[in-house]
Short mmCIF file of C-alpha atoms in Angstrom, two decimals:
data_model
loop_
_atom_site.label_atom_id
_atom_site.label_comp_id
_atom_site.label_asym_id
_atom_site.label_seq_id
_atom_site.Cartn_x
_atom_site.Cartn_y
_atom_site.Cartn_z
CA MET A 1 73.15 157.49 71.63
CA TYR A 2 75.66 156.40 69.00
CA LYS A 3 77.56 159.21 67.39
CA LEU A 4 76.18 158.57 63.91
CA THR A 5 77.75 161.53 62.21
CA SER A 6 76.08 160.59 58.96
CA PHE A 7 73.19 158.63 57.59
CA LEU A 8 75.33 155.67 56.60
CA ILE A 9 76.96 154.08 59.58
CA LEU A 10 78.25 153.49 57.42
CA PHE A 11 88.96 161.14 52.43
CA ILE A 12 103.29 171.12 50.38
CA THR A 13 103.31 169.11 53.88
CA ILE A 14 103.42 170.54 57.41
CA SER A 15 105.14 168.13 59.83
CA LEU A 16 104.04 167.94 63.42
CA SER A 17 107.66 167.70 64.50
CA VAL A 18 111.13 167.00 63.16
CA LYS A 19 111.42 164.03 65.47
CA ALA A 20 108.26 162.47 64.05
CA GLN A 21 109.75 162.44 60.55
CA LYS A 22 112.44 159.98 61.65
CA SER A 23 110.11 157.47 63.29
CA LEU A 24 108.41 154.46 61.74
CA THR A 25 105.03 155.99 62.51
CA VAL A 26 104.69 159.54 61.20
CA ALA A 27 101.74 161.90 61.56
CA ASN A 28 101.74 164.77 59.09
CA TYR A 29 99.38 167.30 57.64
CA VAL A 30 99.27 167.29 53.85
CA LEU A 31 98.43 170.67 52.37
CA ALA A 32 95.74 170.35 49.70
CA ASN A 33 95.68 172.55 46.60
CA ASP A 34 93.31 174.99 48.30
CA SER A 35 95.51 175.13 51.43
CA ILE A 36 93.29 172.86 53.55
CA LYS A 37 95.33 170.81 56.03
CA LEU A 38 94.55 167.10 55.77
CA TYR A 39 95.54 164.85 58.64
CA THR A 40 97.58 161.83 57.54
CA LYS A 41 99.53 159.16 59.38
CA LYS A 42 102.04 156.74 57.89
CA ALA A 43 102.77 153.44 59.62
CA GLY A 44 103.99 150.00 58.65
CA ASN A 45 106.11 148.24 56.06
CA GLY A 46 105.59 147.16 52.47
CA PRO A 47 103.59 148.57 49.56
CA ILE A 48 101.67 151.77 50.29
CA ALA A 49 97.95 151.47 50.98
CA ILE A 50 95.79 154.56 51.51
CA PHE A 51 92.83 153.95 53.80
CA ILE A 52 89.63 155.80 52.81
CA HIS A 53 87.21 155.91 55.72
CA GLY A 54 83.45 155.93 55.54
CA GLY A 55 80.64 158.05 56.85
CA PRO A 56 80.28 160.30 55.07
CA GLY A 57 81.89 162.28 57.87
CA ALA A 58 83.67 159.61 59.94
CA TRP A 59 87.46 159.44 60.47
CA SER A 60 90.31 156.97 60.13
CA LYS A 61 91.10 156.43 63.82
CA SER A 62 88.36 153.92 64.55
CA PHE A 63 89.49 151.59 61.75
CA GLU A 64 93.12 151.93 62.82
CA ASP A 65 92.35 151.26 66.49
CA LEU A 66 89.93 148.39 65.88
CA GLY A 67 92.34 146.11 64.08
CA GLY A 68 93.16 147.95 60.88
CA SER A 69 96.66 148.53 62.22
CA ASN A 70 97.31 144.79 61.93
CA LEU A 71 97.70 145.41 58.20
CA GLU A 72 100.90 147.32 58.95
CA SER A 73 103.01 144.15 59.13
CA ARG A 74 102.88 143.84 55.33
CA LEU A 75 101.55 147.18 54.13
CA THR A 76 102.64 150.75 54.67
CA MET A 77 99.35 152.21 55.76
CA ILE A 78 98.48 155.84 55.08
CA TYR A 79 95.53 156.79 57.25
CA TYR A 80 93.90 160.10 56.45
CA ASP A 81 90.85 162.03 57.52
CA GLN A 82 88.85 163.51 54.65
CA ARG A 83 88.38 167.27 54.55
CA GLY A 84 85.74 168.37 57.01
CA CYS A 85 86.24 165.13 58.96
CA GLY A 86 88.15 164.06 62.04
CA ARG A 87 91.44 165.89 62.50
CA SER A 88 91.43 167.53 59.07
CA GLU A 89 90.33 171.09 58.36
CA GLY A 90 87.02 171.93 56.78
CA SER A 91 86.87 173.50 53.35
CA LYS A 92 86.96 177.29 53.60
CA ASN A 93 84.55 177.66 50.68
CA ASP A 94 82.42 174.59 51.48
CA ASP A 95 83.86 172.66 48.54
CA TYR A 96 83.17 169.00 49.32
CA SER A 97 82.66 167.99 45.72
CA LEU A 98 83.66 164.55 44.52
CA GLU A 99 86.29 166.15 42.32
CA LYS A 100 87.87 167.91 45.30
CA MET A 101 87.89 164.72 47.39
CA LEU A 102 89.64 162.83 44.58
CA GLU A 103 92.14 165.65 44.25
CA ASP A 104 92.92 165.30 47.96
CA ILE A 105 93.69 161.58 47.59
CA GLU A 106 95.94 162.34 44.63
CA MET A 107 97.81 164.95 46.67
CA ILE A 108 98.39 162.37 49.41
CA ARG A 109 99.70 159.82 46.90
CA GLN A 110 102.13 162.39 45.53
CA ARG A 111 103.20 163.49 49.01
CA TYR A 112 104.25 159.94 49.88
CA ASN A 113 106.08 159.48 46.56
CA ALA A 114 104.12 156.39 45.56
CA ASN A 115 103.81 155.63 41.87
CA LYS A 116 101.08 153.06 42.53
CA VAL A 117 99.03 152.47 45.67
CA TYR A 118 96.43 150.17 47.07
CA LEU A 119 93.24 151.90 48.14
CA ILE A 120 91.44 150.30 51.08
CA ALA A 121 87.93 151.74 51.32
CA HIS A 122 85.34 151.20 54.01
CA SER A 123 81.62 151.95 53.71
CA PHE A 124 80.98 155.32 51.97
CA GLY A 125 84.70 155.41 51.13
CA GLY A 126 83.97 153.00 48.30
CA ILE A 127 82.45 155.83 46.27
CA LEU A 128 85.67 157.83 46.52
CA ALA A 129 87.86 154.82 45.77
CA VAL A 130 86.02 153.67 42.63
CA ASN A 131 86.01 157.18 41.20
CA TYR A 132 89.69 157.69 41.96
CA ALA A 133 90.46 154.42 40.17
CA GLN A 134 88.50 155.55 37.13
CA LYS A 135 90.31 158.91 37.02
CA TYR A 136 93.81 157.72 37.95
CA PRO A 137 94.03 154.06 36.83
CA ASP A 138 97.80 154.25 36.28
CA HIS A 139 98.35 154.97 39.97
CA ILE A 140 96.35 152.02 41.32
CA LYS A 141 97.97 148.72 42.28
CA GLY A 142 94.69 147.35 43.54
CA LEU A 143 91.36 148.27 45.12
CA ILE A 144 90.15 146.73 48.37
CA PHE A 145 86.50 147.37 49.25
CA VAL A 146 85.54 146.55 52.83
CA ASN A 147 81.80 146.65 53.46
CA SER A 148 81.64 149.36 50.81
CA THR A 149 78.73 151.00 49.06
CA LEU A 150 78.92 152.16 45.48
CA ASN A 151 75.31 153.32 45.53
CA LEU A 152 74.51 155.47 48.55
CA PHE A 153 70.75 155.59 48.06
CA TYR A 154 70.61 151.82 47.63
CA SER A 155 72.29 151.39 51.02
CA ILE A 156 70.10 153.99 52.71
CA GLN A 157 67.00 152.26 51.32
CA HIS A 158 68.35 148.94 52.58
CA GLN A 159 68.73 150.44 56.06
CA ILE A 160 65.15 151.71 55.93
CA ASN A 161 63.92 148.24 54.98
CA TYR A 162 65.96 146.58 57.72
CA MET A 163 64.79 149.00 60.40
CA ASN A 164 61.19 148.55 59.25
CA SER A 165 61.56 144.78 59.63
CA LEU A 166 62.65 145.07 63.26
CA LEU A 167 60.25 147.85 64.18
CA LYS A 168 57.29 146.21 62.40
CA THR A 169 56.69 149.55 60.64
CA ASP A 170 56.20 150.51 57.02
CA TYR A 171 58.10 153.73 56.41
CA LYS A 172 58.38 154.36 52.67
CA ALA A 173 59.96 156.95 50.41
CA VAL A 174 57.64 157.70 47.50
CA ASP A 175 60.62 158.91 45.44
CA THR A 176 64.34 159.59 45.83
CA SER A 177 63.70 163.14 47.05
CA GLN A 178 62.02 161.66 50.12
CA ILE A 179 64.56 158.98 50.95
CA ILE A 180 66.63 161.08 53.37
CA PRO A 181 63.63 162.48 55.32
CA THR A 182 62.16 158.97 55.45
CA PHE A 183 65.46 157.61 56.74
CA LYS A 184 65.58 160.24 59.48
CA ASN A 185 62.05 159.36 60.60
CA VAL A 186 62.61 155.63 60.84
CA GLN A 187 66.08 156.06 62.39
CA SER A 188 64.60 158.23 65.13
CA LYS A 189 62.21 155.43 66.01
CA PHE A 190 65.02 152.89 65.80
CA VAL A 191 67.04 154.91 68.32
CA GLU A 192 64.04 155.15 70.68
CA GLU A 193 63.71 151.38 70.69
CA GLY A 194 67.43 150.92 71.48
CA PHE A 195 68.12 149.08 68.23
CA ILE A 196 70.54 151.50 66.58
CA TYR A 197 73.63 149.39 67.26
CA LYS A 198 72.19 146.63 65.07
CA LEU A 199 73.06 148.58 61.92
CA LEU A 200 76.70 148.07 62.85
CA SER A 201 76.85 144.75 64.64
CA ASP A 202 74.77 142.05 66.30
CA ASN A 203 77.03 142.59 69.32
CA LYS A 204 76.14 145.78 71.20
CA ASN A 205 79.50 145.79 73.02
CA ASN A 206 81.35 146.07 69.72
CA ALA A 207 79.18 148.98 68.62
CA ASP A 208 79.74 150.61 72.01
CA LEU A 209 83.50 150.28 71.55
CA LEU A 210 83.31 151.99 68.17
CA ASN A 211 81.19 154.74 69.65
CA LYS A 212 83.72 155.26 72.46
CA ILE A 213 86.47 155.86 69.92
CA ASP A 214 84.26 158.06 67.75
CA SER A 215 83.30 160.17 70.76
CA GLU A 216 86.88 161.50 70.62
CA ASN A 217 86.38 162.78 67.07
CA PRO A 218 87.16 166.54 67.15
CA SER A 219 85.45 167.30 63.84
CA GLU A 220 82.67 169.81 63.31
CA PHE A 221 81.30 167.30 60.75
CA ALA A 222 81.12 169.79 57.90
CA PHE A 223 81.36 167.08 55.23
CA ALA A 224 78.75 164.91 56.95
CA GLN A 225 76.27 167.77 56.94
CA LYS A 226 76.60 168.36 53.20
CA ALA A 227 77.51 165.08 51.52
CA LEU A 228 74.07 163.54 51.09
CA TYR A 229 72.80 166.65 49.35
CA ILE A 230 75.61 166.72 46.76
CA ALA A 231 74.42 165.19 43.49
CA ASP A 232 77.65 163.30 42.76
CA TYR A 233 77.26 161.22 45.91
CA GLN A 234 73.72 160.24 44.98
CA LYS A 235 74.71 158.41 41.81
CA ASP A 236 74.89 154.67 41.26
CA TYR A 237 78.56 153.89 40.71
CA THR A 238 78.04 150.17 40.26
CA LYS A 239 77.43 151.19 36.64
CA ILE A 240 81.10 152.09 36.10
CA THR A 241 82.61 149.02 37.74
CA ASN A 242 82.98 147.24 34.40
CA GLN A 243 85.33 150.05 33.32
CA ILE A 244 87.80 149.51 36.18
CA LYS A 245 90.49 147.10 34.97
CA VAL A 246 92.77 146.98 38.04
CA PRO A 247 92.70 144.04 40.48
CA VAL A 248 89.83 144.39 42.97
CA LEU A 249 89.11 142.65 46.26
CA VAL A 250 85.54 142.95 47.56
CA ILE A 251 85.04 141.96 51.20
CA SER A 252 81.39 141.79 52.21
CA GLY A 253 79.70 140.92 55.49
CA THR A 254 76.90 138.39 55.39
CA LYS A 255 75.18 140.45 58.12
CA ASP A 256 76.07 143.94 56.93
CA HIS A 257 72.78 145.75 57.44
CA ALA A 258 74.36 149.17 56.84
CA ILE A 259 75.44 148.55 53.25
CA GLY A 260 73.21 145.66 52.26
CA GLU A 261 74.26 142.02 52.41
CA ASP A 262 73.85 141.55 48.65
CA HIS A 263 75.04 144.93 47.39
CA PHE A 264 78.34 143.48 46.16
CA LYS A 265 76.43 141.32 43.69
CA SER A 266 75.87 144.42 41.55
CA PHE A 267 79.65 144.97 41.20
CA ASN A 268 81.05 143.99 37.80
CA PHE A 269 84.78 144.63 38.01
CA PRO A 270 86.50 142.57 35.28
CA ASN A 271 89.29 141.48 37.65
CA GLN A 272 87.51 141.06 40.98
CA THR A 273 87.83 138.64 43.87
CA ILE A 274 84.83 138.33 46.19
CA LYS A 275 85.18 137.29 49.81
CA GLU A 276 82.11 136.96 52.01
CA ILE A 277 82.81 136.95 55.75
CA ASN A 278 80.28 135.99 58.38
CA GLY A 279 80.03 139.37 60.07
CA GLY A 280 78.47 142.81 60.02
CA HIS A 281 79.64 146.31 59.18
CA LEU A 282 82.52 145.98 61.67
CA LEU A 283 83.84 142.67 60.40
CA TYR A 284 87.36 144.15 60.15
CA TYR A 285 87.26 144.14 63.97
CA GLU A 286 84.97 141.22 64.77
CA LYS A 287 86.61 138.89 62.24
CA ASN A 288 89.99 140.57 62.22
CA LYS A 289 92.17 137.52 61.56
CA GLU A 290 90.07 136.43 58.58
CA PHE A 291 89.93 140.01 57.31
CA ILE A 292 93.69 140.51 57.57
CA ASN A 293 94.51 137.17 55.95
CA THR A 294 92.11 137.93 53.08
CA VAL A 295 93.82 141.26 52.38
CA PHE A 296 97.33 139.77 52.61
CA GLU A 297 96.43 136.96 50.21
CA PHE A 298 95.20 139.57 47.72
CA VAL A 299 98.29 141.80 47.92
CA ARG A 300 100.59 138.79 47.52
CA LYS A 301 99.24 138.14 44.02
#
């Protein structure tokens, strides 16, 4: 079974070694304000771009390994695992609030001495990125949303509808309080029928490759277990997009059944560029050349 660590398939420095500090690729742990060690890795050349992975509860390694590293030829990529995810520590007091996650990103920006950064967000990471941009607009060079949701419950409902269409079932949530239990019920059936990979890709081999990488994830998935029950992550953040004035690139897959193929149409960033790519939730891998060229064209502006 796919290691779906979340409901959407859909964040002072301690160096690992002195030698690593001198290399082009550097893996460090950034110490957050509450002394949580956050895994980060710096690689590449050019303006700094912080990658914000999805989930909630995934990690940055799968994006890096499945073609994200090709961005390093023109961008200095900062990969990081959000607290309670991947190679980062979990919060000692179970603080996975939106405010704390934004604070972590700000600490990483400061650690790498970047006045302004690009944020590249995938899937659930879009919620963190749009809120960071609202709070710290002076530190954003541009936002890049890759198959990103800004409304978690919208995307979960879309997944329910998509799974119903393939299963020929009619699972429904009578209200928002029932959307997560309803999702679990229909997902269980979806897994039984061997369809679960379809939320990620039409190509099962590609989903299997992602799962192989994610099977190495050492996390205890603390954030994944809590995120969907935190009120701030249940809000519709498409409503604040008209307040974000920085340049925005929205990359959307025409077959992205995890986020919703038309979700991007509810984004209203004043300075946005929309790029639809014929692919699913893993288009950064399946359509890597087109994805990379789209990002590079945006950062050249």
